Short mmCIF file of the C-alpha atoms (twelve columns), coordinates in Angstrom:
data_MODEL
# 
_entry.id   MODEL 
# 
loop_
_atom_site.group_PDB 
_atom_site.id 
_atom_site.type_symbol 
_atom_site.label_atom_id 
_atom_site.label_alt_id 
_atom_site.label_comp_id 
_atom_site.label_asym_id 
_atom_site.label_seq_id 
_atom_site.Cartn_x 
_atom_site.Cartn_y 
_atom_site.Cartn_z 
_atom_site.pdbx_PDB_model_num 
ATOM 1   C CA . UNK A 1   128.434 76.667  121.403 1 
ATOM 2   C CA . UNK A 2   126.373 79.158  123.441 1 
ATOM 3   C CA . UNK A 3   128.049 82.580  123.273 1 
ATOM 4   C CA . UNK A 4   126.836 85.625  125.177 1 
ATOM 5   C CA . UNK A 5   126.034 88.588  122.973 1 
ATOM 6   C CA . UNK A 6   127.211 91.190  125.466 1 
ATOM 7   C CA . UNK A 7   129.677 89.443  127.760 1 
ATOM 8   C CA . UNK A 8   133.153 88.059  127.238 1 
ATOM 9   C CA . UNK A 9   135.551 86.501  129.717 1 
ATOM 10  C CA . UNK A 10  136.978 89.788  131.013 1 
ATOM 11  C CA . UNK A 11  134.691 92.559  129.739 1 
ATOM 12  C CA . UNK A 12  131.055 93.137  128.992 1 
ATOM 13  C CA . UNK A 13  128.998 95.646  127.023 1 
ATOM 14  C CA . UNK A 14  126.811 97.909  129.119 1 
ATOM 15  C CA . UNK A 15  124.785 101.079 128.691 1 
ATOM 16  C CA . UNK A 16  126.602 104.312 129.431 1 
ATOM 17  C CA . UNK A 17  125.570 106.005 132.632 1 
ATOM 18  C CA . UNK A 18  126.218 109.727 132.023 1 
ATOM 19  C CA . UNK A 19  126.220 110.550 135.750 1 
ATOM 20  C CA . UNK A 20  128.741 107.827 136.510 1 
ATOM 21  C CA . UNK A 21  130.781 107.604 133.280 1 
ATOM 22  C CA . UNK A 22  131.065 111.151 131.912 1 
ATOM 23  C CA . UNK A 23  133.803 112.187 134.322 1 
ATOM 24  C CA . UNK A 24  135.889 109.113 133.473 1 
ATOM 25  C CA . UNK A 25  135.481 109.591 129.714 1 
ATOM 26  C CA . UNK A 26  136.328 113.293 130.077 1 
ATOM 27  C CA . UNK A 27  139.611 112.283 131.750 1 
ATOM 28  C CA . UNK A 28  140.441 110.066 128.751 1 
ATOM 29  C CA . UNK A 29  140.053 113.042 126.403 1 
ATOM 30  C CA . UNK A 30  142.839 114.859 128.236 1 
ATOM 31  C CA . UNK A 31  145.250 112.154 127.032 1 
ATOM 32  C CA . UNK A 32  146.383 113.347 123.587 1 
ATOM 33  C CA . UNK A 33  147.701 109.882 122.680 1 
ATOM 34  C CA . UNK A 34  144.243 108.403 123.298 1 
ATOM 35  C CA . UNK A 35  142.639 111.022 121.069 1 
ATOM 36  C CA . UNK A 36  145.255 110.627 118.314 1 
ATOM 37  C CA . UNK A 37  144.775 106.851 118.223 1 
ATOM 38  C CA . UNK A 38  140.995 107.074 118.465 1 
ATOM 39  C CA . UNK A 39  140.189 109.509 115.705 1 
ATOM 40  C CA . UNK A 40  141.621 111.395 112.763 1 
ATOM 41  C CA . UNK A 41  140.093 114.639 114.043 1 
ATOM 42  C CA . UNK A 42  142.317 117.071 115.943 1 
ATOM 43  C CA . UNK A 43  142.672 116.302 119.638 1 
ATOM 44  C CA . UNK A 44  140.118 118.228 121.695 1 
ATOM 45  C CA . UNK A 45  139.808 117.596 125.418 1 
ATOM 46  C CA . UNK A 46  136.245 117.588 126.784 1 
ATOM 47  C CA . UNK A 47  134.838 118.541 130.164 1 
ATOM 48  C CA . UNK A 48  132.482 116.281 132.084 1 
ATOM 49  C CA . UNK A 49  129.623 118.576 131.031 1 
ATOM 50  C CA . UNK A 50  130.619 118.282 127.345 1 
ATOM 51  C CA . UNK A 51  130.700 114.480 127.560 1 
ATOM 52  C CA . UNK A 52  127.219 114.480 129.132 1 
ATOM 53  C CA . UNK A 53  126.071 116.758 126.306 1 
ATOM 54  C CA . UNK A 54  127.501 114.235 123.814 1 
ATOM 55  C CA . UNK A 55  125.374 111.488 125.397 1 
ATOM 56  C CA . UNK A 56  122.304 113.730 125.106 1 
ATOM 57  C CA . UNK A 57  123.033 114.340 121.407 1 
ATOM 58  C CA . UNK A 58  123.371 110.610 120.808 1 
ATOM 59  C CA . UNK A 59  119.964 110.075 122.406 1 
ATOM 60  C CA . UNK A 60  118.447 112.758 120.172 1 
ATOM 61  C CA . UNK A 61  120.023 111.113 117.120 1 
ATOM 62  C CA . UNK A 62  118.542 107.757 118.132 1 
ATOM 63  C CA . UNK A 63  115.125 109.358 118.444 1 
ATOM 64  C CA . UNK A 64  115.604 111.032 115.037 1 
ATOM 65  C CA . UNK A 65  116.195 107.588 113.480 1 
ATOM 66  C CA . UNK A 66  119.951 107.956 113.042 1 
ATOM 67  C CA . UNK A 67  120.770 104.537 114.403 1 
ATOM 68  C CA . UNK A 68  123.786 103.959 116.539 1 
ATOM 69  C CA . UNK A 69  124.568 101.472 119.262 1 
ATOM 70  C CA . UNK A 70  126.941 102.853 121.895 1 
ATOM 71  C CA . UNK A 71  128.294 100.529 124.576 1 
ATOM 72  C CA . UNK A 72  130.396 101.082 127.651 1 
ATOM 73  C CA . UNK A 73  133.104 98.442  128.063 1 
ATOM 74  C CA . UNK A 74  133.305 97.338  131.681 1 
ATOM 75  C CA . UNK A 75  135.464 94.755  133.382 1 
ATOM 76  C CA . UNK A 76  133.705 91.640  134.598 1 
ATOM 77  C CA . UNK A 77  135.861 91.563  137.728 1 
ATOM 78  C CA . UNK A 78  134.985 95.001  139.138 1 
ATOM 79  C CA . UNK A 79  132.584 96.775  136.728 1 
ATOM 80  C CA . UNK A 80  135.255 99.371  135.930 1 
ATOM 81  C CA . UNK A 81  134.745 101.444 132.766 1 
ATOM 82  C CA . UNK A 82  137.695 100.746 130.448 1 
ATOM 83  C CA . UNK A 83  136.433 101.864 127.044 1 
ATOM 84  C CA . UNK A 84  133.609 102.014 124.559 1 
ATOM 85  C CA . UNK A 85  132.428 100.439 121.319 1 
ATOM 86  C CA . UNK A 86  129.911 101.922 118.938 1 
ATOM 87  C CA . UNK A 87  128.246 100.740 115.753 1 
ATOM 88  C CA . UNK A 88  126.921 103.772 113.898 1 
ATOM 89  C CA . UNK A 89  126.149 105.319 110.529 1 
ATOM 90  C CA . UNK A 90  124.109 102.245 109.709 1 
ATOM 91  C CA . UNK A 91  122.656 101.968 106.243 1 
ATOM 92  C CA . UNK A 92  119.964 99.334  106.747 1 
ATOM 93  C CA . UNK A 93  119.123 99.045  103.047 1 
ATOM 94  C CA . UNK A 94  122.660 97.857  102.284 1 
ATOM 95  C CA . UNK A 95  123.472 96.216  105.614 1 
ATOM 96  C CA . UNK A 96  126.507 98.412  106.272 1 
ATOM 97  C CA . UNK A 97  127.759 100.156 109.383 1 
ATOM 98  C CA . UNK A 98  130.803 101.761 110.946 1 
ATOM 99  C CA . UNK A 99  132.554 100.609 114.086 1 
ATOM 100 C CA . UNK A 100 134.580 102.720 116.477 1 
ATOM 101 C CA . UNK A 101 136.248 101.518 119.650 1 
ATOM 102 C CA . UNK A 102 138.533 102.958 122.261 1 
ATOM 103 C CA . UNK A 103 140.283 101.825 125.419 1 
ATOM 104 C CA . UNK A 104 140.654 104.824 127.719 1 
ATOM 105 C CA . UNK A 105 143.564 104.591 130.130 1 
ATOM 106 C CA . UNK A 106 147.078 103.793 128.853 1 
ATOM 107 C CA . UNK A 107 147.481 101.014 131.439 1 
ATOM 108 C CA . UNK A 108 144.334 99.295  130.116 1 
ATOM 109 C CA . UNK A 109 145.600 99.243  126.524 1 
ATOM 110 C CA . UNK A 110 147.417 96.115  125.410 1 
ATOM 111 C CA . UNK A 111 145.637 94.004  128.051 1 
ATOM 112 C CA . UNK A 112 143.317 92.165  125.647 1 
ATOM 113 C CA . UNK A 113 140.233 94.273  126.335 1 
ATOM 114 C CA . UNK A 114 140.210 95.611  122.769 1 
ATOM 115 C CA . UNK A 115 140.463 92.134  121.261 1 
ATOM 116 C CA . UNK A 116 137.580 90.883  123.347 1 
ATOM 117 C CA . UNK A 117 135.522 94.022  122.629 1 
ATOM 118 C CA . UNK A 118 136.102 93.652  118.887 1 
ATOM 119 C CA . UNK A 119 134.911 90.027  119.013 1 
ATOM 120 C CA . UNK A 120 131.754 91.075  120.855 1 
ATOM 121 C CA . UNK A 121 131.141 94.032  118.520 1 
ATOM 122 C CA . UNK A 122 131.502 91.897  115.386 1 
ATOM 123 C CA . UNK A 123 129.206 89.225  116.801 1 
ATOM 124 C CA . UNK A 124 126.650 91.910  117.700 1 
ATOM 125 C CA . UNK A 125 126.847 93.635  114.302 1 
ATOM 126 C CA . UNK A 126 126.670 90.484  112.195 1 
ATOM 127 C CA . UNK A 127 124.308 88.345  114.302 1 
ATOM 128 C CA . UNK A 128 122.044 90.752  116.142 1 
ATOM 129 C CA . UNK A 129 121.936 93.671  113.682 1 
ATOM 130 C CA . UNK A 130 122.243 91.380  110.646 1 
ATOM 131 C CA . UNK A 131 124.738 93.697  108.950 1 
ATOM 132 C CA . UNK A 132 126.646 92.515  105.914 1 
ATOM 133 C CA . UNK A 133 129.743 94.666  106.321 1 
ATOM 134 C CA . UNK A 134 131.499 96.823  108.896 1 
ATOM 135 C CA . UNK A 135 134.058 99.527  108.311 1 
ATOM 136 C CA . UNK A 136 136.502 101.332 110.582 1 
ATOM 137 C CA . UNK A 137 138.641 104.427 110.159 1 
ATOM 138 C CA . UNK A 138 142.273 104.425 111.196 1 
ATOM 139 C CA . UNK A 139 145.453 106.187 110.199 1 
ATOM 140 C CA . UNK A 140 148.801 105.280 108.781 1 
ATOM 141 C CA . UNK A 141 150.481 106.610 111.946 1 
ATOM 142 C CA . UNK A 142 148.700 103.914 113.990 1 
ATOM 143 C CA . UNK A 143 150.362 100.685 112.808 1 
ATOM 144 C CA . UNK A 144 149.211 98.843  115.944 1 
ATOM 145 C CA . UNK A 145 145.555 99.448  114.993 1 
ATOM 146 C CA . UNK A 146 146.177 98.375  111.401 1 
ATOM 147 C CA . UNK A 147 147.782 95.135  112.584 1 
ATOM 148 C CA . UNK A 148 145.038 94.608  115.200 1 
ATOM 149 C CA . UNK A 149 142.287 94.972  112.577 1 
ATOM 150 C CA . UNK A 150 144.075 92.840  109.972 1 
ATOM 151 C CA . UNK A 151 144.495 90.087  112.576 1 
ATOM 152 C CA . UNK A 152 140.717 90.214  113.065 1 
ATOM 153 C CA . UNK A 153 140.103 89.875  109.304 1 
ATOM 154 C CA . UNK A 154 139.736 93.512  108.234 1 
ATOM 155 C CA . UNK A 155 141.189 94.606  104.901 1 
ATOM 156 C CA . UNK A 156 142.404 98.044  103.847 1 
ATOM 157 C CA . UNK A 157 139.754 99.157  101.362 1 
ATOM 158 C CA . UNK A 158 140.398 102.883 100.980 1 
ATOM 159 C CA . UNK A 159 143.609 104.835 101.340 1 
ATOM 160 C CA . UNK A 160 143.139 108.598 101.371 1 
ATOM 161 C CA . UNK A 161 146.672 109.657 100.581 1 
ATOM 162 C CA . UNK A 162 148.307 112.241 102.833 1 
ATOM 163 C CA . UNK A 163 144.980 113.410 104.218 1 
ATOM 164 C CA . UNK A 164 146.280 113.902 107.768 1 
ATOM 165 C CA . UNK A 165 148.920 116.258 109.052 1 
ATOM 166 C CA . UNK A 166 150.507 115.303 112.343 1 
ATOM 167 C CA . UNK A 167 153.845 116.214 113.869 1 
ATOM 168 C CA . UNK A 168 155.032 118.145 110.832 1 
ATOM 169 C CA . UNK A 169 154.387 115.406 108.270 1 
ATOM 170 C CA . UNK A 170 151.514 113.979 106.280 1 
ATOM 171 C CA . UNK A 171 149.901 110.546 106.737 1 
ATOM 172 C CA . UNK A 172 147.342 108.479 104.885 1 
ATOM 173 C CA . UNK A 173 143.888 107.933 106.372 1 
ATOM 174 C CA . UNK A 174 142.609 104.376 105.970 1 
ATOM 175 C CA . UNK A 175 139.196 102.770 105.789 1 
ATOM 176 C CA . UNK A 176 139.312 99.108  106.732 1 
ATOM 177 C CA . UNK A 177 136.406 96.730  106.307 1 
ATOM 178 C CA . UNK A 178 135.214 93.207  106.937 1 
ATOM 179 C CA . UNK A 179 132.331 91.290  105.347 1 
ATOM 180 C CA . UNK A 180 130.055 88.949  107.273 1 
ATOM 181 C CA . UNK A 181 131.240 85.850  105.367 1 
ATOM 182 C CA . UNK A 182 134.893 86.770  106.047 1 
ATOM 183 C CA . UNK A 183 134.087 87.053  109.730 1 
ATOM 184 C CA . UNK A 184 132.115 83.763  109.671 1 
ATOM 185 C CA . UNK A 185 135.045 81.897  108.081 1 
ATOM 186 C CA . UNK A 186 137.364 83.162  110.803 1 
ATOM 187 C CA . UNK A 187 134.890 82.183  113.532 1 
ATOM 188 C CA . UNK A 188 134.374 78.657  112.169 1 
# 
């Protein structure tokens, strides 16, 4: 079977274009639900200028040998930016990295873009980068993400009890991981 490394049926991985994409990504950061689901850090909206600055910092990190691979997720049908996927914090000596993904607009979530992006990201990390394991952060207050990752073969590996405070209560932060051979078995 000949599978494309960067293209699925409905989305494809592309380089971010700061001039074109920063304004769209900045709009996503004004959606508190997006930020809460994306990260365990407090929600902090960004301006277009701040998003462009983030891209510049990522470039500097890449030059300083802090490897990361940051992809725009675009629709095949109309090249619309719908999200991102990044493999970062790579430890080459142990073959480990961290994955983060996000689908920006609420109407684009639940449409299968995330599932397709995760498949592409895992294929890229395990085949192209030759990593042995990938990890992702999520939170107890995001059961949809936990289920999504478990369906893809991820396992809860670390539970940091009551680390997060949201909406007047405490939640666990989770680290979920998948090994290359677990992924290969699921792909077979």
